[in-house]
Amino acid sequence: MALARLARTGFRRSGCAINNSANEKDVFFEGVLTRKCSSPCVENVLVSGNPSQLSNIRKTGQINFWSRGIRISPHSHFPQAERIVEESDPVHESPHYPTLEATKQGEKPRVVVLGTGWAACRFLKGLDTKIYDVVCISPRNHMVFTPLLASTAVGTLEFRSVAEPVGQIQTALSKDPNSFFYLASCMGVDTDKHEVYCETAGSNGLPQEPYQFKVAYDKLVIAAGAEPLTFGIKGVKEHAFFLREVYHAQEIRKKLLLNLMLSENPGITEEEKERLLHCVVIGGGPTGVEFSGELSDFIMRDVKDRYTHVKNYIRVTLIEANEILSSFDVSLRQYAQKHLTKSGVRLVKGVVKEVHPRKLVLSDGSDVPYGLLVWSTGVGPSEFVKSLNLPKSPGGRIGIDEWLRVPSVEDVFAVGDCAGFVEQTQRQVLPALAQVAEREGKYLVELFNKIGKQNGGKAFSAKDVSLGEPFVYNHLGSMASVGRYKALVDLRQTKDAKGVSLAGFLSWLIWRSAYLTRVVSWRNRFYVAVNWATTLVFGRDNSRI
């Protein structure tokens, strides 16, 4: 008691405060998240290795958490007012890292899913919640129906039509007492302790910024997706728009309509009008081609009627280093090139060297001024995936075996764009497609339900469980819209195989019908059908909200 008073008095006299300065750093002290600051008095306490000294120094830390399932109140250091905790207060005897603790005997095994993409949501949808409790951790609370995302950027569809709340995909996340959804990003995984470390997404309204916690798991499914590839080209992240999330489409729409309206203002030079209304798309894959087709259709049907003063200035350029739609049949590629050119899309073969705020530079030295730049050159491993101390596949994805397990660790699985087969399997890494992710999620949930019925759901309990047949992927074909009621349908299983290839209006009907049936909920299917009908009759909405 006397030592505690002396320590408290010394801190007060020295004026030492654990603040939120620029040089502070989060550290773990015997499993406890605390703050490390530049103040020498605090460093002496940390170096001394005596946790009891820390228990007498607290800031206001008693919180009632609104997130269900966090069983331990955090006694963290807040950047606001300090208070000294009395020695008689048993609640503050030892600090704790906010935790969703490990399941106990008699409780259902807990499956933790990282992500809400195609693979994660297909897995969540089919998981038997009579066998498992489930925790989903993701910085977004919805799944994005990516094949129709390009349509939202130009107003063909509303944004809510392509966003499916994860709580409706798996209702246990909203209703079951031991199943939760946490709006957070995973920062690390401890496979030995069976724990994941998370940080809340956003900091508005939280008393501590950022707020961190950990979740224990029996089985872990990593479906964290991928990030757009920029190839290290200078200026891409700062000046280009990507098209993988709903907010990406929202920003593209805002920028497009802003440029259209600004170009009509008096005082804008001819050269500036041409730059403002020059839309450049980088990447000739399905996403780039579909967005170019939607944009050209928007220009042909809506812009020329509603922006008559600038209708002759707006144009679209698609830049690709090789061939557009390289995975499609040759005849389909040729059809796409002719149709896009006829629709006003200028096709340029080139490599981007550098991106500036108002222009980009190609490898041949030519400048391309732009008002809107959309980057769609494929995806690669995210920084989170790169940081994990797990086996990697060729290309840097998380390595998996034939049953989608991560080798050399227990109870960890990976699916979707973040995962790829390790070299030992002698299998090729599958492409980053929604079709692949969905099929992996479907296979894995069937595997989990089988394991759970054989009492293998708990941690370290599935070693002797028969897993059955390994995962095999059979490609069902590819589809892409090119605008103006035209699309491509390629039903070949491989690039070099023979099969059905269609292009034109019939393909467009197949494309729309197929995606309408693949939309997750009947609610969103209704939204999509209504949006298509209203766009056909009344045109696209051009309000900038």
Coordinates of C-alpha atoms in Angstrom, one line a residue:
M1 CA 0.0 0.0 0.0
A2 CA 2.8 2.4 0.9
L3 CA 4.7 1.6 -2.3
A4 CA 1.6 2.3 -4.3
R5 CA 1.1 5.7 -2.6
L6 CA 4.8 6.6 -3.3
A7 CA 4.5 5.6 -6.9
R8 CA 1.3 7.6 -7.2
T9 CA 2.9 10.7 -5.5
G10 CA 6.0 10.4 -7.8
F11 CA 3.8 10.4 -10.9
R12 CA 1.9 13.4 -9.7
R13 CA 5.0 15.4 -8.9
S14 CA 6.8 14.6 -12.1
G15 CA 3.7 15.6 -14.1
C16 CA 4.0 12.4 -16.1
A17 CA 0.9 11.6 -18.2
I18 CA 0.4 8.8 -20.6
N19 CA -0.8 10.9 -23.6
N20 CA -1.8 10.3 -27.1
S21 CA 1.3 11.9 -28.6
A22 CA 2.7 11.2 -32.1
N23 CA 5.5 9.0 -30.8
E24 CA 3.5 6.7 -28.7
K25 CA 3.1 3.1 -29.7
D26 CA 0.7 0.2 -28.8
V27 CA 2.5 -2.6 -27.1
F28 CA 1.5 -5.9 -25.4
F29 CA 2.6 -6.2 -21.8
E30 CA 2.2 -9.9 -20.8
G31 CA -0.9 -10.2 -23.0
V32 CA -2.3 -6.8 -22.1
L33 CA -2.6 -4.0 -24.7
T34 CA -1.3 -0.8 -23.2
R35 CA 0.4 2.4 -24.3
K36 CA 4.1 3.1 -24.5
C37 CA 5.0 6.7 -24.4
S38 CA 8.1 8.8 -24.4
S39 CA 7.8 9.7 -20.8
P40 CA 10.8 8.3 -18.9
C41 CA 8.8 7.6 -15.7
V42 CA 6.4 5.3 -17.6
E43 CA 9.3 3.6 -19.4
N44 CA 10.9 2.8 -16.1
V45 CA 7.7 1.1 -14.9
L46 CA 7.5 -0.9 -18.1
V47 CA 11.2 -1.9 -18.0
S48 CA 11.0 -2.9 -14.3
G49 CA 8.7 -5.8 -15.3
N50 CA 6.4 -5.3 -12.3
P51 CA 2.8 -5.3 -13.5
S52 CA 1.5 -4.3 -10.0
Q53 CA 2.9 -0.8 -10.5
L54 CA 0.8 -0.4 -13.6
S55 CA -2.4 -1.4 -11.7
N56 CA -2.1 1.8 -9.7
I57 CA -2.0 4.1 -12.7
R58 CA -5.2 4.2 -14.7
K59 CA -7.2 6.5 -16.8
T60 CA -11.0 6.4 -16.9
G61 CA -11.5 2.9 -18.2
Q62 CA -14.8 1.3 -17.0
I63 CA -16.9 1.0 -20.1
N64 CA -20.2 -0.8 -20.8
F65 CA -19.6 -2.3 -24.3
W66 CA -22.4 -2.4 -26.8
S67 CA -20.7 -5.2 -28.8
R68 CA -22.3 -8.4 -27.7
G69 CA -20.0 -11.1 -26.4
I70 CA -17.0 -9.0 -25.2
R71 CA -17.0 -10.4 -21.6
I72 CA -14.1 -8.4 -20.1
S73 CA -14.3 -4.6 -19.7
P74 CA -11.1 -3.0 -21.0
H75 CA -9.0 -1.1 -18.6
S76 CA -7.2 0.8 -21.3
H77 CA -5.4 4.1 -21.2
F78 CA -7.7 6.8 -22.6
P79 CA -6.3 10.0 -24.1
Q80 CA -8.7 12.0 -21.9
A81 CA -8.9 12.7 -18.2
E82 CA -6.8 10.5 -15.9
R83 CA -7.8 9.2 -12.5
I84 CA -5.8 7.3 -9.9
V85 CA -7.4 4.0 -8.9
E86 CA -7.6 3.3 -5.2
E87 CA -5.8 0.1 -4.0
S88 CA -9.0 -1.2 -2.5
D89 CA -10.8 -1.3 -5.9
P90 CA -10.7 -5.1 -6.9
V91 CA -12.0 -4.4 -10.4
H92 CA -8.7 -2.7 -11.3
E93 CA -6.3 -5.2 -9.8
S94 CA -5.0 -6.3 -13.2
P95 CA -5.7 -4.8 -16.7
H96 CA -7.2 -7.0 -19.4
Y97 CA -7.3 -7.0 -23.1
P98 CA -11.0 -7.0 -24.2
T99 CA -11.6 -10.6 -25.2
L100 CA -14.2 -12.9 -26.5
E101 CA -13.0 -15.9 -24.5
A102 CA -12.4 -19.4 -25.6
T103 CA -15.5 -21.7 -25.6
K104 CA -15.9 -23.9 -22.6
Q105 CA -16.8 -27.6 -22.2
G106 CA -20.5 -28.1 -23.1
E107 CA -20.6 -25.0 -25.4
K108 CA -20.8 -25.2 -29.1
P109 CA -17.5 -24.8 -31.0
R110 CA -16.9 -21.3 -32.4
V111 CA -16.1 -20.6 -36.0
V112 CA -14.5 -17.2 -36.7
V113 CA -14.8 -15.9 -40.2
L114 CA -12.7 -13.0 -41.5
G115 CA -14.4 -11.2 -44.3
T116 CA -17.8 -10.7 -46.0
G117 CA -16.9 -11.4 -49.6
W118 CA -18.3 -14.1 -51.9
A119 CA -16.5 -17.0 -50.2
A120 CA -17.2 -15.9 -46.7
C121 CA -20.9 -15.2 -47.3
R122 CA -21.4 -18.5 -49.1
F123 CA -19.8 -20.2 -46.1
L124 CA -21.9 -18.3 -43.6
K125 CA -25.1 -18.9 -45.4
G126 CA -24.8 -22.7 -45.3
L127 CA -23.1 -23.1 -41.8
D128 CA -25.2 -25.3 -39.4
T129 CA -25.7 -23.0 -36.4
K130 CA -27.2 -25.9 -34.4
I131 CA -23.6 -27.3 -34.4
Y132 CA -21.5 -24.1 -34.3
D133 CA -21.5 -20.6 -33.0
V134 CA -20.2 -18.2 -35.5
V135 CA -18.4 -14.8 -35.3
C136 CA -17.9 -12.8 -38.4
I137 CA -15.3 -10.0 -38.4
S138 CA -15.1 -7.5 -41.3
P139 CA -14.7 -3.7 -41.9
R140 CA -18.0 -3.8 -43.9
N141 CA -21.3 -5.3 -42.8
H142 CA -22.5 -6.4 -46.2
M143 CA -21.6 -8.5 -49.2
V144 CA -21.1 -6.8 -52.6
F145 CA -22.5 -8.4 -55.7
T146 CA -19.5 -7.4 -57.8
P147 CA -20.7 -8.4 -61.3
L148 CA -23.3 -5.6 -61.1
L149 CA -21.2 -3.0 -59.4
A150 CA -20.2 -1.2 -62.6
S151 CA -23.9 -0.6 -63.3
T152 CA -24.3 1.3 -60.1
A153 CA -21.5 3.8 -61.0
V154 CA -23.6 5.2 -63.9
G155 CA -27.0 5.0 -62.3
T156 CA -28.4 1.8 -64.0
L157 CA -28.8 0.3 -60.6
E158 CA -29.1 1.7 -57.1
F159 CA -26.3 1.0 -54.7
R160 CA -28.5 -0.9 -52.3
S161 CA -29.4 -3.4 -55.0
V162 CA -25.8 -4.8 -55.0
A163 CA -25.3 -4.8 -51.2
E164 CA -26.6 -7.7 -49.1
P165 CA -26.5 -7.3 -45.3
V166 CA -24.5 -10.1 -43.7
G167 CA -27.1 -10.3 -40.9
Q168 CA -29.7 -11.4 -43.5
I169 CA -27.3 -13.9 -45.1
Q170 CA -26.8 -15.6 -41.7
T171 CA -29.5 -14.6 -39.3
A172 CA -27.6 -16.2 -36.3
L173 CA -25.3 -13.2 -36.3
S174 CA -28.2 -11.0 -35.3
K175 CA -30.2 -13.4 -33.2
D176 CA -28.2 -16.2 -31.5
P177 CA -26.9 -15.2 -28.1
N178 CA -23.3 -16.5 -28.8
S179 CA -23.0 -15.6 -32.4
F180 CA -21.8 -12.1 -33.4
F181 CA -20.8 -9.7 -36.1
Y182 CA -17.9 -7.3 -35.3
L183 CA -17.3 -4.3 -37.5
A184 CA -13.5 -4.4 -37.3
S185 CA -10.3 -5.3 -39.2
C186 CA -8.2 -8.2 -38.3
M187 CA -4.6 -7.1 -37.4
G188 CA -3.0 -10.5 -36.6
V189 CA -3.6 -14.2 -35.9
D190 CA -2.0 -16.3 -33.1
T191 CA -2.4 -19.8 -34.4
D192 CA -0.9 -21.3 -31.2
K193 CA -3.3 -19.6 -28.9
H194 CA -6.2 -19.8 -31.3
E195 CA -6.8 -16.1 -31.2
V196 CA -7.3 -13.2 -33.7
Y197 CA -6.4 -9.6 -32.9
C198 CA -8.7 -7.0 -34.2
E199 CA -9.1 -3.2 -34.4
T200 CA -12.5 -1.5 -34.8
A201 CA -13.3 0.0 -38.2
G202 CA -13.7 3.7 -37.7
S203 CA -13.3 5.6 -34.5
N204 CA -16.3 8.0 -34.4
G205 CA -17.7 8.1 -30.9
L206 CA -15.3 5.6 -29.3
P207 CA -13.6 6.8 -26.1
Q208 CA -10.4 5.2 -27.1
E209 CA -9.0 5.5 -30.7
P210 CA -8.3 3.0 -32.0
Y211 CA -10.1 0.4 -29.9
Q212 CA -8.6 -3.1 -30.1
F213 CA -9.8 -6.5 -28.9
K214 CA -9.1 -10.2 -29.4
V215 CA -11.4 -13.2 -30.2
A216 CA -10.7 -16.8 -29.5
Y217 CA -11.7 -19.5 -32.0
D218 CA -12.1 -23.2 -32.4
K219 CA -12.0 -23.0 -36.2
L220 CA -10.8 -20.0 -38.3
V221 CA -11.8 -19.3 -41.8
I222 CA -9.7 -16.5 -43.5
A223 CA -11.7 -15.0 -46.4
A224 CA -10.1 -11.6 -46.3
G225 CA -10.2 -11.0 -50.1
A226 CA -7.5 -9.1 -52.1
E227 CA -6.5 -5.6 -53.0
P228 CA -6.2 -3.9 -56.4
L229 CA -2.9 -4.3 -58.1
T230 CA -1.1 -1.1 -58.8
F231 CA 2.3 -2.6 -59.8
G232 CA 4.0 0.1 -57.7
I233 CA 3.2 2.8 -60.3
K234 CA 3.5 6.2 -58.8
G235 CA 0.3 8.2 -58.3
V236 CA -2.2 5.4 -58.8
K237 CA -3.4 5.2 -55.2
E238 CA -3.6 9.0 -54.9
H239 CA -5.4 9.8 -58.1
A240 CA -7.2 6.8 -59.5
F241 CA -10.5 5.3 -58.6
F242 CA -10.9 1.5 -58.1
L243 CA -14.1 -0.5 -58.5
R244 CA -14.4 -3.2 -55.9
E245 CA -16.6 -1.7 -53.2
V246 CA -19.9 0.1 -53.1
Y247 CA -18.2 3.3 -51.9
H248 CA -15.8 3.1 -54.9
A249 CA -18.8 3.2 -57.3
Q250 CA -20.3 6.1 -55.3
E251 CA -17.1 8.1 -55.6
I252 CA -16.9 7.4 -59.4
R253 CA -20.5 8.5 -59.8
K254 CA -19.9 11.7 -57.9
K255 CA -16.8 12.5 -59.8
L256 CA -18.4 11.8 -63.2
L257 CA -21.5 14.0 -62.6
L258 CA -19.4 16.7 -61.0
N259 CA -17.2 16.9 -64.1
L260 CA -20.3 17.0 -66.3
M261 CA -21.8 19.9 -64.4
L262 CA -18.6 21.9 -64.0
S263 CA -17.9 21.7 -67.7
E264 CA -21.0 23.7 -68.4
N265 CA -20.0 26.6 -66.3
P266 CA -18.9 29.8 -68.0
G267 CA -15.2 30.5 -68.2
I268 CA -14.2 26.9 -68.8
T269 CA -11.8 26.7 -71.8
E270 CA -12.2 24.2 -74.6
E271 CA -9.1 22.4 -73.5
E272 CA -10.3 22.1 -70.0
K273 CA -13.7 20.8 -71.1
E274 CA -12.0 18.0 -73.1
R275 CA -9.9 17.1 -70.1
L276 CA -12.7 17.2 -67.6
L277 CA -14.9 15.0 -69.7
H278 CA -12.2 12.5 -70.7
C279 CA -12.9 9.2 -68.8
V280 CA -10.0 6.8 -68.9
V281 CA -10.3 3.2 -67.8
I282 CA -7.1 1.2 -67.2
G283 CA -7.4 -2.6 -67.6
G284 CA -9.1 -4.6 -70.3
G285 CA -10.4 -7.4 -68.1
P286 CA -14.2 -8.1 -67.5
T287 CA -14.5 -5.3 -65.0
G288 CA -12.8 -2.7 -67.2
V289 CA -14.7 -3.7 -70.3
E290 CA -18.1 -3.8 -68.5
F291 CA -17.6 -0.4 -66.9
S292 CA -16.5 1.1 -70.3
G293 CA -19.6 -0.4 -71.9
E294 CA -21.9 0.9 -69.2
L295 CA -20.2 4.3 -69.5
S296 CA -20.6 4.5 -73.2
D297 CA -24.2 3.4 -72.9
F298 CA -24.8 6.2 -70.4
I299 CA -23.2 8.7 -72.7
M300 CA -25.2 7.6 -75.8
R301 CA -28.6 7.4 -74.0
D302 CA -28.5 10.0 -71.3
V303 CA -25.7 12.5 -71.4
K304 CA -26.5 13.7 -74.9
D305 CA -30.1 14.4 -74.0
R306 CA -29.4 16.1 -70.6
Y307 CA -26.0 17.7 -71.1
T308 CA -26.5 19.1 -74.7
H309 CA -23.9 21.8 -74.2
V310 CA -21.0 19.4 -73.6
K311 CA -22.3 16.2 -75.3
N312 CA -19.6 16.5 -78.0
Y313 CA -16.7 16.6 -75.5
I314 CA -17.3 13.5 -73.3
R315 CA -15.4 10.4 -74.4
V316 CA -14.1 7.1 -73.0
T317 CA -10.6 5.6 -73.5
L318 CA -9.8 2.0 -72.5
I319 CA -6.0 1.3 -72.1
E320 CA -4.8 -2.2 -71.9
A321 CA -1.2 -3.6 -72.1
N322 CA -2.2 -6.7 -74.0
E323 CA -5.5 -7.9 -75.4
I324 CA -8.8 -7.1 -73.8
L325 CA -10.7 -10.0 -72.3
S326 CA -7.7 -12.3 -72.8
S327 CA -9.5 -15.2 -71.1
F328 CA -12.3 -15.2 -73.6
D329 CA -12.6 -16.8 -77.0
V330 CA -10.8 -15.0 -79.9
S331 CA -14.1 -14.4 -81.8
L332 CA -15.6 -12.9 -78.6
R333 CA -12.7 -10.6 -78.1
Q334 CA -13.0 -9.3 -81.7
Y335 CA -16.7 -8.8 -81.2
A336 CA -16.1 -6.8 -78.1
Q337 CA -13.5 -4.6 -79.7
K338 CA -15.8 -3.8 -82.7
H339 CA -18.8 -3.1 -80.5
L340 CA -16.9 -0.9 -78.0
T341 CA -15.3 1.1 -80.9
K342 CA -18.7 1.5 -82.5
S343 CA -20.1 2.8 -79.1
G344 CA -17.4 5.5 -78.9
V345 CA -14.8 3.8 -76.7
R346 CA -11.3 4.4 -77.9
L347 CA -9.0 1.4 -77.4
V348 CA -5.4 2.1 -76.7
K349 CA -2.6 -0.5 -76.3
G350 CA -0.1 0.8 -73.8
V351 CA 1.5 0.6 -70.3
V352 CA 1.0 3.3 -67.7
K353 CA 4.3 4.6 -66.4
E354 CA 3.1 7.4 -64.0
V355 CA -0.1 9.0 -62.9
H356 CA -0.5 12.7 -62.1
P357 CA -3.5 14.7 -60.8
R358 CA -4.7 15.7 -64.3
K359 CA -2.8 13.4 -66.7
L360 CA -1.1 10.0 -66.9
V361 CA 2.1 9.2 -68.7
L362 CA 2.4 6.0 -70.9
S363 CA 5.6 4.1 -71.3
D364 CA 6.1 5.5 -74.8
G365 CA 6.3 9.0 -73.2
S366 CA 2.8 10.2 -74.4
D367 CA 0.6 12.1 -72.0
V368 CA -3.1 11.3 -71.6
P369 CA -5.1 14.1 -69.9
Y370 CA -8.1 12.8 -67.9
G371 CA -11.0 14.0 -65.7
L372 CA -11.9 10.6 -64.4
L373 CA -9.5 7.7 -64.0
V374 CA -10.7 4.2 -63.1
W375 CA -8.1 1.5 -62.4
S376 CA -9.0 -2.1 -63.0
T377 CA -5.9 -4.2 -63.6
G378 CA -6.6 -7.2 -61.4
V379 CA -6.0 -8.0 -57.7
G380 CA -3.2 -9.2 -55.5
P381 CA -2.5 -10.1 -51.8
S382 CA -3.5 -7.5 -49.3
E383 CA -1.1 -6.1 -46.7
F384 CA -2.9 -8.2 -44.0
V385 CA -2.3 -11.4 -46.0
K386 CA 1.3 -10.5 -46.5
S387 CA 1.8 -9.9 -42.8
L388 CA 0.5 -13.3 -41.7
N389 CA 3.2 -15.8 -40.7
L390 CA 1.5 -18.6 -42.7
P391 CA 2.6 -20.7 -45.7
K392 CA 2.2 -18.9 -49.0
S393 CA 1.3 -20.0 -52.4
P394 CA 2.9 -18.8 -55.6
G395 CA 1.9 -15.2 -56.0
G396 CA 1.9 -14.5 -52.2
R397 CA -1.6 -15.7 -51.3
I398 CA -2.2 -17.8 -48.1
G399 CA -1.2 -21.4 -49.0
I400 CA -3.9 -24.1 -48.7
D401 CA -4.0 -27.8 -49.4
E402 CA -6.7 -29.8 -51.3
W403 CA -9.2 -29.5 -48.4
L404 CA -8.6 -25.7 -48.2
R405 CA -6.7 -26.1 -44.9
V406 CA -3.6 -24.0 -44.2
P407 CA -0.7 -26.5 -43.8
S408 CA 1.4 -26.7 -40.7
V409 CA -1.2 -25.0 -38.4
E410 CA -4.3 -26.5 -36.8
D411 CA -7.9 -25.4 -37.4
V412 CA -7.1 -22.7 -39.9
F413 CA -8.7 -22.6 -43.4
A414 CA -8.5 -20.0 -46.2
V415 CA -10.8 -19.4 -49.2
G416 CA -11.5 -16.8 -51.9
D417 CA -9.1 -14.3 -53.4
C418 CA -6.7 -14.5 -50.4
A419 CA -6.0 -18.2 -50.8
G420 CA -4.1 -20.4 -53.3
F421 CA -2.8 -23.9 -53.5
V422 CA 0.7 -24.5 -52.2
E423 CA 3.2 -26.0 -54.6
Q424 CA 3.2 -29.4 -52.9
T425 CA -0.4 -30.0 -54.1
Q426 CA 0.8 -29.6 -57.7
R427 CA -2.3 -27.6 -58.5
Q428 CA -2.4 -24.2 -60.2
V429 CA -3.5 -21.2 -58.2
L430 CA -7.1 -20.5 -59.2
P431 CA -8.1 -17.1 -60.6
A432 CA -9.5 -14.4 -58.4
L433 CA -13.1 -14.8 -59.6
A434 CA -16.4 -14.6 -57.7
Q435 CA -17.3 -18.0 -59.2
V436 CA -14.2 -19.6 -57.6
A437 CA -14.8 -18.0 -54.2
E438 CA -18.4 -19.0 -54.1
R439 CA -17.5 -22.6 -55.0
E440 CA -14.8 -22.7 -52.3
G441 CA -17.2 -21.4 -49.7
K442 CA -19.8 -24.0 -50.7
Y443 CA -17.3 -26.8 -50.4
L444 CA -15.9 -25.6 -47.1
V445 CA -19.3 -25.2 -45.4
E446 CA -20.2 -28.8 -46.3
L447 CA -16.8 -29.9 -44.9
F448 CA -17.4 -28.0 -41.7
N449 CA -20.9 -29.4 -41.2
K450 CA -19.5 -32.9 -41.7
I451 CA -16.7 -32.3 -39.2
G452 CA -19.2 -30.9 -36.7
K453 CA -21.4 -33.9 -36.9
Q454 CA -18.4 -36.1 -36.1
N455 CA -17.6 -34.0 -33.0
G456 CA -14.6 -32.4 -34.6
G457 CA -15.6 -28.8 -34.3
K458 CA -13.6 -28.0 -31.1
A459 CA -10.0 -26.8 -31.4
F460 CA -7.5 -29.6 -32.0
S461 CA -10.3 -32.2 -32.3
A462 CA -10.4 -32.8 -36.0
K463 CA -7.2 -34.7 -36.5
D464 CA -8.9 -38.1 -36.8
V465 CA -12.0 -37.0 -38.6
S466 CA -12.4 -38.2 -42.2
L467 CA -12.5 -35.1 -44.6
G468 CA -13.8 -37.0 -47.6
E469 CA -13.1 -35.9 -51.2
P470 CA -10.8 -32.9 -51.8
F471 CA -12.0 -29.7 -53.4
V472 CA -12.1 -29.7 -57.2
Y473 CA -13.0 -26.6 -59.3
N474 CA -14.7 -26.9 -62.6
H475 CA -15.1 -23.7 -64.5
L476 CA -18.7 -23.0 -65.6
G477 CA -17.8 -20.2 -68.1
S478 CA -17.5 -16.5 -68.2
M479 CA -19.8 -13.6 -69.1
A480 CA -19.3 -9.9 -69.7
S481 CA -21.5 -7.0 -70.8
V482 CA -20.3 -4.6 -73.4
G483 CA -23.1 -2.1 -73.2
R484 CA -26.1 -1.2 -75.4
Y485 CA -27.9 -4.5 -74.9
K486 CA -24.9 -6.6 -76.0
A487 CA -22.9 -9.1 -74.0
L488 CA -20.5 -12.1 -74.3
V489 CA -21.0 -15.6 -73.0
D490 CA -18.1 -18.0 -73.1
L491 CA -19.1 -21.5 -71.7
R492 CA -15.7 -23.2 -72.3
Q493 CA -14.2 -24.9 -69.2
T494 CA -10.6 -23.8 -70.1
K495 CA -9.1 -21.2 -72.4
D496 CA -8.0 -23.8 -74.9
A497 CA -11.0 -26.1 -74.7
K498 CA -13.9 -26.2 -77.1
G499 CA -17.4 -25.0 -76.1
V500 CA -20.3 -22.7 -76.7
S501 CA -19.5 -19.0 -77.3
L502 CA -22.2 -16.4 -77.9
A503 CA -22.3 -12.7 -78.5
G504 CA -25.0 -10.1 -79.0
F505 CA -28.5 -9.5 -77.7
L506 CA -29.2 -13.1 -76.8
S507 CA -26.1 -13.2 -74.7
W508 CA -27.2 -10.0 -73.0
L509 CA -30.5 -11.7 -72.0
I510 CA -28.5 -14.7 -70.7
W511 CA -26.1 -12.4 -68.8
R512 CA -28.9 -10.5 -67.1
S513 CA -31.0 -13.7 -66.3
A514 CA -28.0 -15.5 -64.9
Y515 CA -26.9 -12.6 -62.6
L516 CA -30.5 -12.0 -61.5
T517 CA -30.8 -15.5 -60.3
R518 CA -27.4 -15.3 -58.6
V519 CA -28.3 -12.3 -56.5
V520 CA -28.5 -13.6 -52.9
S521 CA -31.9 -12.5 -51.6
W522 CA -35.3 -12.1 -53.2
R523 CA -35.4 -8.5 -51.9
N524 CA -32.3 -7.6 -54.0
R525 CA -33.6 -9.5 -57.0
F526 CA -36.7 -7.4 -56.8
Y527 CA -34.6 -4.2 -56.5
V528 CA -32.5 -5.2 -59.5
A529 CA -35.4 -6.1 -61.7
V530 CA -37.2 -2.8 -60.8
N531 CA -34.1 -0.7 -61.4
W532 CA -33.6 -2.3 -64.8
A533 CA -37.2 -1.6 -65.8
T534 CA -37.2 2.0 -64.6
T535 CA -33.9 2.7 -66.4
L536 CA -35.2 1.3 -69.6
V537 CA -38.4 3.5 -69.4
F538 CA -37.1 6.7 -67.8
G539 CA -33.4 6.6 -68.3
R540 CA -30.7 6.8 -65.6
D541 CA -30.9 9.2 -62.6
N542 CA -28.2 11.9 -62.9
S543 CA -28.7 13.6 -59.5
R544 CA -25.5 14.2 -57.7
I545 CA -26.4 13.4 -54.0

